[in-house]
PDB file of C-alpha atoms in Angstrom:
ATOM      1  CA  MET A   9      50.253  45.884   0.064  1.00  0.00           C
ATOM      2  CA  THR A  10      49.147  46.524   3.474  1.00  0.00           C
ATOM      3  CA  PRO A  11      49.072  43.779   6.916  1.00  0.00           C
ATOM      4  CA  ASP A  12      44.976  43.795   6.161  1.00  0.00           C
ATOM      5  CA  GLU A  13      44.824  42.801   2.388  1.00  0.00           C
ATOM      6  CA  GLY A  14      46.720  39.063   3.524  1.00  0.00           C
ATOM      7  CA  VAL A  15      44.655  38.855   6.440  1.00  0.00           C
ATOM      8  CA  ARG A  16      40.864  39.659   4.284  1.00  0.00           C
ATOM      9  CA  PRO A  17      40.776  35.924   2.856  1.00  0.00           C
ATOM     10  CA  GLY A  18      41.428  33.817   5.644  1.00  0.00           C
ATOM     11  CA  ARG A  19      38.750  36.186   7.832  1.00  0.00           C
ATOM     12  CA  GLY A  20      36.487  35.772   5.408  1.00  0.00           C
ATOM     13  CA  ARG A  21      36.404  32.331   5.264  1.00  0.00           C
ATOM     14  CA  ALA A  22      36.132  31.963   8.968  1.00  0.00           C
ATOM     15  CA  ARG A  23      32.906  34.443   9.059  1.00  0.00           C
ATOM     16  CA  ARG A  24      31.370  32.237   6.176  1.00  0.00           C
ATOM     17  CA  ARG A  25      32.024  28.821   8.143  1.00  0.00           C
ATOM     18  CA  PHE A  26      30.636  30.465  11.459  1.00  0.00           C
ATOM     19  CA  ARG A  27      27.493  31.959   9.162  1.00  0.00           C
ATOM     20  CA  THR A  28      27.029  28.280   8.260  1.00  0.00           C
ATOM     21  CA  ALA A  29      27.678  26.740  11.616  1.00  0.00           C
ATOM     22  CA  LEU A  30      24.684  29.382  13.044  1.00  0.00           C
ATOM     23  CA  THR A  31      22.251  28.827   9.900  1.00  0.00           C
ATOM     24  CA  LEU A  32      22.580  24.644  11.065  1.00  0.00           C
ATOM     25  CA  ALA A  33      22.235  25.319  14.537  1.00  0.00           C
ATOM     26  CA  VAL A  34      19.291  27.817  14.305  1.00  0.00           C
ATOM     27  CA  MET A  35      17.720  25.724  11.711  1.00  0.00           C
ATOM     28  CA  LEU A  36      18.164  22.124  14.248  1.00  0.00           C
ATOM     29  CA  VAL A  37      16.676  24.188  16.796  1.00  0.00           C
ATOM     30  CA  LEU A  38      13.385  25.548  14.984  1.00  0.00           C
ATOM     31  CA  MET A  39      12.808  21.905  13.419  1.00  0.00           C
ATOM     32  CA  GLY A  40      13.664  20.257  16.875  1.00  0.00           C
ATOM     33  CA  GLY A  41      10.774  22.816  18.527  1.00  0.00           C
ATOM     34  CA  ALA A  42       8.822  21.620  15.691  1.00  0.00           C
ATOM     35  CA  TYR A  43       8.677  17.945  15.892  1.00  0.00           C
ATOM     36  CA  ALA A  44       8.123  18.268  19.707  1.00  0.00           C
ATOM     37  CA  TRP A  45       5.067  20.373  18.919  1.00  0.00           C
ATOM     38  CA  VAL A  46       3.602  18.153  16.322  1.00  0.00           C
ATOM     39  CA  MET A  47       4.448  15.100  18.485  1.00  0.00           C
ATOM     40  CA  PRO A  48       1.791  13.726  20.291  1.00  0.00           C
ATOM     41  CA  GLU A  49       2.595  14.255  24.050  1.00  0.00           C
ATOM     42  CA  PRO A  50       2.538  10.377  25.660  1.00  0.00           C
ATOM     43  CA  VAL A  51      -0.247   9.295  27.956  1.00  0.00           C
ATOM     44  CA  ALA A  52      -0.315   9.691  31.702  1.00  0.00           C
ATOM     45  CA  ARG A  53      -2.533   7.699  33.379  1.00  0.00           C
ATOM     46  CA  ALA A  54      -2.387   7.140  37.418  1.00  0.00           C
ATOM     47  CA  GLN A  55      -2.835   3.678  38.111  1.00  0.00           C
ATOM     48  CA  ASP A  56      -4.378   2.533  41.269  1.00  0.00           C
ATOM     49  CA  PRO A  57      -1.450   1.003  44.092  1.00  0.00           C
ATOM     50  CA  ALA A  58      -3.464  -1.385  44.750  1.00  0.00           C
ATOM     51  CA  LEU A  59      -4.230  -2.938  41.648  1.00  0.00           C
ATOM     52  CA  VAL A  60      -0.054  -2.289  41.028  1.00  0.00           C
ATOM     53  CA  ARG A  61       0.627  -4.907  43.516  1.00  0.00           C
ATOM     54  CA  GLU A  62      -2.372  -7.385  42.321  1.00  0.00           C
ATOM     55  CA  GLY A  63      -0.728  -7.516  39.290  1.00  0.00           C
ATOM     56  CA  GLU A  64       3.334  -7.546  41.098  1.00  0.00           C
ATOM     57  CA  GLN A  65       1.302 -10.611  42.732  1.00  0.00           C
ATOM     58  CA  LEU A  66       0.482 -12.027  40.006  1.00  0.00           C
ATOM     59  CA  TYR A  67       3.308 -11.293  37.678  1.00  0.00           C
ATOM     60  CA  GLU A  68       5.574 -12.931  40.406  1.00  0.00           C
ATOM     61  CA  GLY A  69       3.426 -16.089  39.974  1.00  0.00           C
ATOM     62  CA  SER A  70       3.094 -16.029  36.446  1.00  0.00           C
ATOM     63  CA  CYS A  71       5.823 -14.185  34.558  1.00  0.00           C
ATOM     64  CA  ILE A  72       9.483 -13.648  36.398  1.00  0.00           C
ATOM     65  CA  THR A  73      10.357 -16.893  35.400  1.00  0.00           C
ATOM     66  CA  CYS A  74      10.437 -15.721  32.175  1.00  0.00           C
ATOM     67  CA  HIS A  75      10.275 -11.789  31.976  1.00  0.00           C
ATOM     68  CA  GLY A  76      12.552 -11.276  34.754  1.00  0.00           C
ATOM     69  CA  ALA A  77      12.233  -9.218  37.745  1.00  0.00           C
ATOM     70  CA  ASP A  78      13.226  -6.517  36.336  1.00  0.00           C
ATOM     71  CA  LEU A  79      11.199  -6.797  32.673  1.00  0.00           C
ATOM     72  CA  ARG A  80      13.890  -7.415  30.526  1.00  0.00           C
ATOM     73  CA  GLY A  81      13.546 -10.511  29.731  1.00  0.00           C
ATOM     74  CA  ILE A  82      15.469 -14.003  30.165  1.00  0.00           C
ATOM     75  CA  PRO A  83      17.253 -14.798  27.020  1.00  0.00           C
ATOM     76  CA  GLY A  84      16.341 -18.618  25.749  1.00  0.00           C
ATOM     77  CA  ARG A  85      13.050 -17.829  27.743  1.00  0.00           C
ATOM     78  CA  ALA A  86      11.309 -14.873  26.735  1.00  0.00           C
ATOM     79  CA  PRO A  87      12.344 -11.305  25.193  1.00  0.00           C
ATOM     80  CA  SER A  88      12.232  -8.546  27.360  1.00  0.00           C
ATOM     81  CA  ILE A  89       8.952  -6.236  27.444  1.00  0.00           C
ATOM     82  CA  VAL A  90       9.602  -2.989  28.663  1.00  0.00           C
ATOM     83  CA  GLY A  91       8.742  -0.228  26.316  1.00  0.00           C
ATOM     84  CA  ALA A  92       5.413  -2.649  25.760  1.00  0.00           C
ATOM     85  CA  GLY A  93       2.917  -1.027  27.814  1.00  0.00           C
ATOM     86  CA  ALA A  94       0.050  -2.441  28.777  1.00  0.00           C
ATOM     87  CA  SER A  95      -1.415  -2.144  25.029  1.00  0.00           C
ATOM     88  CA  ALA A  96       0.809  -5.350  24.696  1.00  0.00           C
ATOM     89  CA  ALA A  97      -0.070  -6.564  27.929  1.00  0.00           C
ATOM     90  CA  PHE A  98      -4.055  -6.092  26.980  1.00  0.00           C
ATOM     91  CA  PHE A  99      -3.600  -8.312  23.699  1.00  0.00           C
ATOM     92  CA  GLN A 100      -1.217 -11.355  25.067  1.00  0.00           C
ATOM     93  CA  LEU A 101      -3.173 -11.794  28.371  1.00  0.00           C
ATOM     94  CA  SER A 102      -6.401 -11.010  27.207  1.00  0.00           C
ATOM     95  CA  THR A 103      -5.930 -13.541  23.511  1.00  0.00           C
ATOM     96  CA  GLY A 104      -4.458 -16.028  26.078  1.00  0.00           C
ATOM     97  CA  ARG A 105      -1.314 -15.826  24.068  1.00  0.00           C
ATOM     98  CA  MET A 106       0.287 -15.313  27.666  1.00  0.00           C
ATOM     99  CA  PRO A 107       1.008 -16.956  29.427  1.00  0.00           C
ATOM    100  CA  LEU A 108       2.731 -19.383  26.864  1.00  0.00           C
ATOM    101  CA  ALA A 109       1.928 -23.201  26.842  1.00  0.00           C
ATOM    102  CA  GLN A 110       5.067 -24.408  25.417  1.00  0.00           C
ATOM    103  CA  GLN A 111       7.593 -23.093  23.840  1.00  0.00           C
ATOM    104  CA  ASP A 112       6.423 -22.624  19.635  1.00  0.00           C
ATOM    105  CA  GLY A 113       7.236 -20.148  16.381  1.00  0.00           C
ATOM    106  CA  GLN A 114       4.446 -18.286  17.239  1.00  0.00           C
ATOM    107  CA  ALA A 115       1.802 -17.758  20.549  1.00  0.00           C
ATOM    108  CA  GLN A 116      -1.263 -19.646  19.882  1.00  0.00           C
ATOM    109  CA  ARG A 117      -4.821 -18.062  20.758  1.00  0.00           C
ATOM    110  CA  LYS A 118      -6.534 -19.468  23.284  1.00  0.00           C
ATOM    111  CA  ALA A 119      -8.854 -19.170  26.702  1.00  0.00           C
ATOM    112  CA  PRO A 120      -7.794 -16.471  28.993  1.00  0.00           C
ATOM    113  CA  ARG A 121      -5.661 -17.815  32.062  1.00  0.00           C
ATOM    114  CA  PHE A 122      -6.883 -14.349  33.667  1.00  0.00           C
ATOM    115  CA  THR A 123      -9.863 -12.675  34.636  1.00  0.00           C
ATOM    116  CA  PRO A 124     -10.498  -9.197  33.345  1.00  0.00           C
ATOM    117  CA  GLN A 125      -9.838  -8.012  36.759  1.00  0.00           C
ATOM    118  CA  GLN A 126      -6.252 -10.022  37.218  1.00  0.00           C
ATOM    119  CA  ILE A 127      -5.224  -8.569  33.315  1.00  0.00           C
ATOM    120  CA  ASP A 128      -6.352  -4.695  34.221  1.00  0.00           C
ATOM    121  CA  ALA A 129      -3.254  -5.692  37.457  1.00  0.00           C
ATOM    122  CA  LEU A 130      -0.762  -7.211  35.115  1.00  0.00           C
ATOM    123  CA  MET A 131      -1.460  -4.247  32.903  1.00  0.00           C
ATOM    124  CA  ALA A 132      -0.906  -1.675  35.374  1.00  0.00           C
ATOM    125  CA  TYR A 133       2.271  -3.239  36.470  1.00  0.00           C
ATOM    126  CA  VAL A 134       3.830  -3.876  33.395  1.00  0.00           C
ATOM    127  CA  GLN A 135       3.251   0.262  32.459  1.00  0.00           C
ATOM    128  CA  VAL A 136       4.144   1.377  35.987  1.00  0.00           C
ATOM    129  CA  HIS A 137       7.499  -0.601  35.610  1.00  0.00           C
ATOM    130  CA  GLY A 138       7.768  -0.498  32.121  1.00  0.00           C
ATOM    131  CA  GLY A 139       6.008   2.024  29.930  1.00  0.00           C
ATOM    132  CA  GLY A 140       4.879   2.173  26.850  1.00  0.00           C
ATOM    133  CA  PRO A 141       1.765   2.705  25.177  1.00  0.00           C
ATOM    134  CA  VAL A 142      -1.817   2.551  26.521  1.00  0.00           C
ATOM    135  CA  PRO A 143      -5.046   1.337  25.475  1.00  0.00           C
ATOM    136  CA  PRO A 144      -7.569   3.666  24.719  1.00  0.00           C
ATOM    137  CA  GLU A 145     -10.345   4.531  27.565  1.00  0.00           C
ATOM    138  CA  GLU A 146     -13.033   3.378  25.051  1.00  0.00           C
ATOM    139  CA  ARG A 147     -14.392  -0.089  24.569  1.00  0.00           C
ATOM    140  CA  GLY A 148     -16.216  -2.073  22.430  1.00  0.00           C
ATOM    141  CA  ALA A 149     -18.332  -0.287  19.998  1.00  0.00           C
ATOM    142  CA  ALA A 150     -16.801   3.471  20.686  1.00  0.00           C
ATOM    143  CA  LEU A 151     -13.799   2.346  19.109  1.00  0.00           C
ATOM    144  CA  VAL A 152     -15.366   1.255  15.918  1.00  0.00           C
ATOM    145  CA  GLY A 153     -15.322   3.805  13.776  1.00  0.00           C
ATOM    146  CA  GLU A 154     -17.658   5.778  11.253  1.00  0.00           C
ATOM    147  CA  ASP A 155     -15.947   5.070   7.902  1.00  0.00           C
ATOM    148  CA  ALA A 156     -15.455   1.715   7.175  1.00  0.00           C
ATOM    149  CA  SER A 157     -14.824   2.174   3.331  1.00  0.00           C
ATOM    150  CA  ARG A 158     -11.777   4.501   4.384  1.00  0.00           C
ATOM    151  CA  GLY A 159     -10.998   1.460   6.951  1.00  0.00           C
ATOM    152  CA  GLY A 160     -10.785  -0.839   3.891  1.00  0.00           C
ATOM    153  CA  HIS A 161      -8.507   1.274   2.022  1.00  0.00           C
ATOM    154  CA  LEU A 162      -6.481   1.532   4.938  1.00  0.00           C
ATOM    155  CA  PHE A 163      -6.132  -2.103   5.455  1.00  0.00           C
ATOM    156  CA  ARG A 164      -5.549  -3.562   2.108  1.00  0.00           C
ATOM    157  CA  LEU A 165      -2.516  -0.614   2.520  1.00  0.00           C
ATOM    158  CA  ASN A 166      -0.871  -1.726   5.766  1.00  0.00           C
ATOM    159  CA  CYS A 167      -2.541  -5.442   6.694  1.00  0.00           C
ATOM    160  CA  ALA A 168      -3.890  -7.483   3.816  1.00  0.00           C
ATOM    161  CA  GLN A 169      -0.093  -8.611   2.729  1.00  0.00           C
ATOM    162  CA  CYS A 170      -0.622 -10.701   5.461  1.00  0.00           C
ATOM    163  CA  HIS A 171      -3.990 -11.174   7.055  1.00  0.00           C
ATOM    164  CA  ASN A 172      -5.710 -11.630   3.648  1.00  0.00           C
ATOM    165  CA  PHE A 173      -7.593  -9.023   2.475  1.00  0.00           C
ATOM    166  CA  THR A 174     -11.062 -10.481   4.549  1.00  0.00           C
ATOM    167  CA  GLY A 175      -9.087 -10.546   7.423  1.00  0.00           C
ATOM    168  CA  ARG A 176      -8.202 -14.405   6.311  1.00  0.00           C
ATOM    169  CA  GLY A 177      -5.034 -14.747   7.901  1.00  0.00           C
ATOM    170  CA  GLY A 178      -2.165 -16.355   5.722  1.00  0.00           C
ATOM    171  CA  ALA A 179       1.306 -18.436   6.509  1.00  0.00           C
ATOM    172  CA  LEU A 180       4.300 -16.117   7.019  1.00  0.00           C
ATOM    173  CA  SER A 181       7.971 -17.167   6.840  1.00  0.00           C
ATOM    174  CA  GLN A 182       9.930 -19.262   9.837  1.00  0.00           C
ATOM    175  CA  GLY A 183       6.791 -21.426  11.136  1.00  0.00           C
ATOM    176  CA  LYS A 184       5.072 -17.996  11.473  1.00  0.00           C
ATOM    177  CA  PHE A 185       1.657 -16.642  10.190  1.00  0.00           C
ATOM    178  CA  ALA A 186      -1.207 -13.750  10.857  1.00  0.00           C
ATOM    179  CA  PRO A 187      -3.907 -14.931  12.451  1.00  0.00           C
ATOM    180  CA  PRO A 188      -7.152 -14.808  11.182  1.00  0.00           C
ATOM    181  CA  LEU A 189      -9.237 -11.697  12.672  1.00  0.00           C
ATOM    182  CA  ASP A 190     -12.534 -13.792  12.597  1.00  0.00           C
ATOM    183  CA  ASN A 191     -12.912 -13.877  17.126  1.00  0.00           C
ATOM    184  CA  ALA A 192     -10.961 -10.713  18.044  1.00  0.00           C
ATOM    185  CA  SER A 193     -12.335  -8.109  19.359  1.00  0.00           C
ATOM    186  CA  PRO A 194     -12.370  -4.182  18.624  1.00  0.00           C
ATOM    187  CA  GLU A 195      -9.819  -4.286  21.791  1.00  0.00           C
ATOM    188  CA  GLN A 196      -7.871  -6.547  20.613  1.00  0.00           C
ATOM    189  CA  VAL A 197      -7.495  -5.019  17.071  1.00  0.00           C
ATOM    190  CA  TYR A 198      -6.737  -1.704  18.331  1.00  0.00           C
ATOM    191  CA  THR A 199      -3.767  -3.232  21.009  1.00  0.00           C
ATOM    192  CA  ALA A 200      -2.361  -5.141  18.080  1.00  0.00           C
ATOM    193  CA  MET A 201      -1.827  -2.271  16.404  1.00  0.00           C
ATOM    194  CA  GLN A 202      -0.169   0.159  19.148  1.00  0.00           C
ATOM    195  CA  SER A 203       1.416  -3.032  20.196  1.00  0.00           C
ATOM    196  CA  GLY A 204       3.222  -5.062  17.228  1.00  0.00           C
ATOM    197  CA  PRO A 205       2.263  -8.734  18.001  1.00  0.00           C
ATOM    198  CA  GLY A 206       4.953 -11.296  16.917  1.00  0.00           C
ATOM    199  CA  ALA A 207       5.886 -10.610  13.350  1.00  0.00           C
ATOM    200  CA  MET A 208       3.605  -7.457  13.171  1.00  0.00           C
ATOM    201  CA  PRO A 209       4.953  -3.788  13.155  1.00  0.00           C
ATOM    202  CA  VAL A 210       3.325  -1.020  15.339  1.00  0.00           C
ATOM    203  CA  PHE A 211       1.011   1.589  13.886  1.00  0.00           C
ATOM    204  CA  ALA A 212       2.041   4.173  16.292  1.00  0.00           C
ATOM    205  CA  ASP A 213      -0.444   7.465  16.090  1.00  0.00           C
ATOM    206  CA  THR A 214       2.392   9.188  13.502  1.00  0.00           C
ATOM    207  CA  MET A 215       1.686   6.766  11.179  1.00  0.00           C
ATOM    208  CA  LEU A 216      -2.313   5.290  11.697  1.00  0.00           C
ATOM    209  CA  THR A 217      -4.087   8.044  13.489  1.00  0.00           C
ATOM    210  CA  ALA A 218      -6.724   7.020  16.453  1.00  0.00           C
ATOM    211  CA  GLY A 219     -10.011   7.607  13.986  1.00  0.00           C
ATOM    212  CA  GLU A 220      -7.530   5.659  11.270  1.00  0.00           C
ATOM    213  CA  LYS A 221      -7.538   2.424  13.647  1.00  0.00           C
ATOM    214  CA  ARG A 222     -11.532   2.793  14.610  1.00  0.00           C
ATOM    215  CA  ASP A 223     -11.892   2.782  10.804  1.00  0.00           C
ATOM    216  CA  ILE A 224     -10.311  -0.473  10.468  1.00  0.00           C
ATOM    217  CA  ILE A 225     -12.195  -1.735  13.028  1.00  0.00           C
ATOM    218  CA  ALA A 226     -14.987  -1.124  11.764  1.00  0.00           C
ATOM    219  CA  TYR A 227     -13.660  -2.575   8.262  1.00  0.00           C
ATOM    220  CA  VAL A 228     -12.439  -5.960   9.981  1.00  0.00           C
ATOM    221  CA  LEU A 229     -15.880  -6.122  11.844  1.00  0.00           C
ATOM    222  CA  ALA A 230     -18.223  -5.214   8.140  1.00  0.00           C
ATOM    223  CA  VAL A 231     -16.155  -8.071   6.425  1.00  0.00           C
ATOM    224  CA  ARG A 232     -16.770 -10.669   9.124  1.00  0.00           C
ATOM    225  CA  GLY A 233     -20.297 -11.564   8.103  1.00  0.00           C
ATOM    226  CA  VAL A 234     -20.868 -14.406   5.544  1.00  0.00           C
ATOM    227  CA  GLY A 235     -23.895 -13.856   3.819  1.00  0.00           C
ATOM    228  CA  GLU A 236     -25.410 -10.616   4.028  1.00  0.00           C
ATOM    229  CA  ASN A 237     -21.596  -8.829   3.639  1.00  0.00           C
ATOM    230  CA  SER A 238     -20.784 -10.919  -0.064  1.00  0.00           C
ATOM    231  CA  PRO A 239     -22.855  -8.516  -2.448  1.00  0.00           C
ATOM    232  CA  GLY A 240     -20.234 -10.380  -4.965  1.00  0.00           C
ATOM    233  CA  GLY A 241     -21.466 -14.335  -4.254  1.00  0.00           C
ATOM    234  CA  GLN A 242     -19.641 -17.173  -2.716  1.00  0.00           C
ATOM    235  CA  ARG A 243     -17.320 -15.778  -0.566  1.00  0.00           C
ATOM    236  CA  LEU A 244     -15.285 -18.925  -1.203  1.00  0.00           C
ATOM    237  CA  GLY A 245     -13.443 -18.654   2.520  1.00  0.00           C
ATOM    238  CA  GLY A 246     -13.052 -15.322   1.841  1.00  0.00           C
ATOM    239  CA  PHE A 247      -9.239 -16.231   1.327  1.00  0.00           C
ATOM    240  CA  GLY A 248      -9.386 -13.825  -2.248  1.00  0.00           C
ATOM    241  CA  PRO A 249      -7.647 -14.597  -5.065  1.00  0.00           C
ATOM    242  CA  VAL A 250      -6.385 -17.923  -4.112  1.00  0.00           C
ATOM    243  CA  SER A 251      -9.672 -19.818  -3.854  1.00  0.00           C
ATOM    244  CA  GLU A 252     -11.834 -17.631  -6.718  1.00  0.00           C
ATOM    245  CA  GLY A 253      -8.609 -18.811  -9.018  1.00  0.00           C
ATOM    246  CA  PHE A 254      -8.744 -22.527  -8.166  1.00  0.00           C
ATOM    247  CA  VAL A 255     -12.405 -22.666  -8.539  1.00  0.00           C
ATOM    248  CA  ALA A 256     -12.020 -20.966 -12.233  1.00  0.00           C
ATOM    249  CA  PHE A 257      -9.430 -23.253 -12.805  1.00  0.00           C
ATOM    250  CA  ALA A 258     -11.565 -26.204 -11.653  1.00  0.00           C
ATOM    251  CA  VAL A 259     -14.270 -25.171 -13.445  1.00  0.00           C
ATOM    252  CA  GLY A 260     -12.593 -24.051 -16.672  1.00  0.00           C
ATOM    253  CA  MET A 261     -10.620 -27.552 -16.887  1.00  0.00           C
ATOM    254  CA  ALA A 262     -13.749 -29.138 -16.798  1.00  0.00           C
ATOM    255  CA  ALA A 263     -15.223 -27.732 -19.562  1.00  0.00           C
ATOM    256  CA  LEU A 264     -12.213 -27.625 -21.577  1.00  0.00           C
ATOM    257  CA  VAL A 265     -12.074 -31.593 -21.216  1.00  0.00           C
ATOM    258  CA  GLY A 266     -15.875 -31.650 -21.846  1.00  0.00           C
ATOM    259  CA  PHE A 267     -15.477 -30.008 -25.024  1.00  0.00           C
ATOM    260  CA  THR A 268     -12.785 -32.048 -25.647  1.00  0.00           C
ATOM    261  CA  LEU A 269     -14.706 -35.227 -25.186  1.00  0.00           C
ATOM    262  CA  TRP A 270     -17.195 -34.120 -27.016  1.00  0.00           C
ATOM    263  CA  VAL A 271     -15.407 -33.010 -30.297  1.00  0.00           C
ATOM    264  CA  GLY A 272     -13.293 -36.732 -30.051  1.00  0.00           C
ATOM    265  CA  SER A 273     -17.016 -38.535 -30.044  1.00  0.00           C
ATOM    266  CA  ARG A 274     -18.475 -36.699 -32.888  1.00  0.00           C
ATOM    267  CA  ARG A 275     -15.656 -37.296 -35.201  1.00  0.00           C
TER     268      ARG A 275
END
């Protein structure tokens, strides 16, 4: 046996390991490049320095005692809002949930404390110092999609488990609840999907595209009507099977008792 024959098996294994490692490295590079190409680029918007300074003053006067000077929150008072972005700030402030009236299981919707201009200033400050999702530039009707039917399908897949089939809301665990969407504006629905307030998950653009979010808004607005959007009869509060099942049970029991009394009287 020559010296080369005793070395070849080891060299072969080393070469196979090298080829395997090289293949894995190439695949990782290709997958990382594909992911970076597919992922949407973060939205970067220039903020007005004067607006940011106004937001800083408002933050120090109303928010710093709970969320801290660095936006990282204070244990036992409020969570960190680093990464929450202007979307979360808009939703919480425009719905009056922030500032909190009292520590509770869930922040309640109430009249906003800040004006729209002040809300814009706080949004700018939070975005500059914490980063995160940014609301779309469109407002009002521009956020309403054209396909409410697709929006209804997406709503039933992603939202109806908590908000009910027609956005009437429902109870959750630990004293929390999914609020009704009757008074939510298109901007508030959109930013809620972006920021995931409370127990609600975050629906990034990789989960629901901007167009799908707009169609969900179209569905939410379409099911708010009481008479014109109820082709099947009485809405019964719009709670779906719960109220419908109760009415069916009550009517059925009344009919059964009446029939029983009628049979007994004939005997």
